[in-house]
mmCIF file of C-alpha atoms in Angstrom:
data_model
loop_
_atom_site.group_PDB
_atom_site.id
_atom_site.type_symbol
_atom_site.label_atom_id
_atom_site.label_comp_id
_atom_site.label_asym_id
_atom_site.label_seq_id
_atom_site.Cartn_x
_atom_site.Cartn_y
_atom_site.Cartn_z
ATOM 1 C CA UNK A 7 -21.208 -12.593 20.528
ATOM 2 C CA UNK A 8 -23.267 -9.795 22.603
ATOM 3 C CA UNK A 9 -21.775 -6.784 22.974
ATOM 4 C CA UNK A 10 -22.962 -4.147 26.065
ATOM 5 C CA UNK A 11 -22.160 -0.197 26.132
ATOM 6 C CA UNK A 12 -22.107 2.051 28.956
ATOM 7 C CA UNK A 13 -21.051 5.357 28.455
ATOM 8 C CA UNK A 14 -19.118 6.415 31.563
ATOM 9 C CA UNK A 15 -18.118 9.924 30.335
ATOM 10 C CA UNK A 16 -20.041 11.755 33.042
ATOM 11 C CA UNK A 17 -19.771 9.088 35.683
ATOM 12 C CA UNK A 18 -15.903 7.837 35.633
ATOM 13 C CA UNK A 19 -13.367 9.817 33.858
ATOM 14 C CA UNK A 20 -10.345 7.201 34.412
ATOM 15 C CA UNK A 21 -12.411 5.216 31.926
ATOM 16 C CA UNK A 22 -12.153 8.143 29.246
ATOM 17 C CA UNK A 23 -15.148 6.965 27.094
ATOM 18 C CA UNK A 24 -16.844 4.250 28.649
ATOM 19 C CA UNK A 25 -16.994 0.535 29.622
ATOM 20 C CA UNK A 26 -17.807 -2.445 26.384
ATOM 21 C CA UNK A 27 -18.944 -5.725 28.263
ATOM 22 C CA UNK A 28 -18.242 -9.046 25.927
ATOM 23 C CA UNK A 29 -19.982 -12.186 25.864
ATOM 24 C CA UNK A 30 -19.404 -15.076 23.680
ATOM 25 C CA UNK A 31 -20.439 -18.611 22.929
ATOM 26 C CA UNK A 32 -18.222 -21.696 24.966
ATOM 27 C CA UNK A 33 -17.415 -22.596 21.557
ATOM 28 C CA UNK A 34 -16.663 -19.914 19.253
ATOM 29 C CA UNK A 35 -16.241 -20.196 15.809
ATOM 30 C CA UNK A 36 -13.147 -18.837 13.688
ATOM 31 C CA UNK A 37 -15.489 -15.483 12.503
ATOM 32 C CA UNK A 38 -16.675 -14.557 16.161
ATOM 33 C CA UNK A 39 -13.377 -14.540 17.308
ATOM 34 C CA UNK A 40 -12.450 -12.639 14.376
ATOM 35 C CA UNK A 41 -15.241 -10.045 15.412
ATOM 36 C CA UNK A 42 -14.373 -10.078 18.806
ATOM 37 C CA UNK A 43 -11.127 -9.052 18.363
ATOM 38 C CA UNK A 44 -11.931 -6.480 15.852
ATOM 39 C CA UNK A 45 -14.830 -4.990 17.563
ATOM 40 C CA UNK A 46 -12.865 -4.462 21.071
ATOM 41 C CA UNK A 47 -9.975 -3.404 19.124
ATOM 42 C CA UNK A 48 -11.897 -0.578 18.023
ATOM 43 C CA UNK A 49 -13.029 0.603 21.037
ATOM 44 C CA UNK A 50 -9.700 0.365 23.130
ATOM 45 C CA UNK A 51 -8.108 2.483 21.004
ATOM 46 C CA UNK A 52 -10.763 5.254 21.872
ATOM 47 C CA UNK A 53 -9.602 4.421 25.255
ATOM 48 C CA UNK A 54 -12.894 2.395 26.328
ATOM 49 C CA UNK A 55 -12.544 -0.049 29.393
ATOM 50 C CA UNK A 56 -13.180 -3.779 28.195
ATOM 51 C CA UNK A 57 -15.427 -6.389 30.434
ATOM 52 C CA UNK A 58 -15.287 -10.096 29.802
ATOM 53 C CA UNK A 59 -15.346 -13.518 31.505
ATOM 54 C CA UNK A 60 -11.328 -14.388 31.105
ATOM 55 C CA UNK A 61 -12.223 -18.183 31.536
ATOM 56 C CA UNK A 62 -14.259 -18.091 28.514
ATOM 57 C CA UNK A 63 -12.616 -18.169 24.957
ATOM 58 C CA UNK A 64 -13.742 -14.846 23.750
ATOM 59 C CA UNK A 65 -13.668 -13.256 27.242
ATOM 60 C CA UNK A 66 -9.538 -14.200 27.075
ATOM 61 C CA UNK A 67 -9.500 -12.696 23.301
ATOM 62 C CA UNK A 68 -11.383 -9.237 24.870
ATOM 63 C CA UNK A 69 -9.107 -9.492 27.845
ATOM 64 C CA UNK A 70 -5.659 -9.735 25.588
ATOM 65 C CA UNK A 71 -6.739 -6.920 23.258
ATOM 66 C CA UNK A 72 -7.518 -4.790 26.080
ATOM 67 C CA UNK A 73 -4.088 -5.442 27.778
ATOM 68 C CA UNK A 74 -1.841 -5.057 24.271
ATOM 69 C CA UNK A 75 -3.610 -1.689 24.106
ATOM 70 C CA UNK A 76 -3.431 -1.212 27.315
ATOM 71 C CA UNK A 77 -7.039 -0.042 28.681
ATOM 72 C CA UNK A 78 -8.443 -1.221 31.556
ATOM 73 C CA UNK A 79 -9.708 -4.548 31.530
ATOM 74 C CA UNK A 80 -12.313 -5.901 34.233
ATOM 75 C CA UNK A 81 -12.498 -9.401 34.911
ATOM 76 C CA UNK A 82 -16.504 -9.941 35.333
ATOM 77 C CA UNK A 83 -15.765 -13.075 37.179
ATOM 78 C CA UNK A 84 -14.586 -11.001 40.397
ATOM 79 C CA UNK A 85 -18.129 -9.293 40.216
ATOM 80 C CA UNK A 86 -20.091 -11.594 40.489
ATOM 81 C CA UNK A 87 -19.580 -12.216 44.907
ATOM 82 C CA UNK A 88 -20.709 -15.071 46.754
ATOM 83 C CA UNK A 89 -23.715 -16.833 45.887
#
C-alpha cells in the first residue's frame, strides 16, 4: 500500500487538515487491508479528506472508512478525464 500526503491547511480549509491519497495492490492481502483501514482511520478522524480508486479493493476499504467517519472522500477515478 502507498500512502500520499498533502497538507491543504493553507490552501482548502473545507478539508480541515489535508488530503491522504491510497493506493493498493489488485490483490491485497489480509494485513494490507488491515493497514489500510487503520491508517485512513487515523487520519479521518483528524478530519483529513481520503483519495482512492473505489474500483480497487483497498480504494473501496479507504472509501468506506472515509464515509462511516464521514470526511470527504474523492473518487480518483473522476480525475483522471478523457484520454
Amino acid at each position: 500500500m502507498r500512502l500520499f500526503i498533502i497538507d491543504t491547511r493553507n490552501i482548502a480549509p473545507e478539508l480541515q487538515g489535508g488530503l491522504v491519497g491510497i493506493e493498493g495492490s489488485s490483490n491485497p492481502t489480509t494485513a494490507e487491508k488491515r493497514e489500510c483501514v487503520e491508517t485512513v482511520s487515523q487520519y479521518v478522524w483528524e478530519g483529513w479528506a481520503i483519495a482512492a480508486d473505489p474500483h480497487t479493493p483497498i480504494g473501496w476499504f479507504a472509501a468506506l472508512t472515509a464515509e462511516t467517519a464521514c470526511v470527504p472522500f474523492v473518487n480518483l477515478t473522476r480525475l483522471g478525464g478523457t484520454r
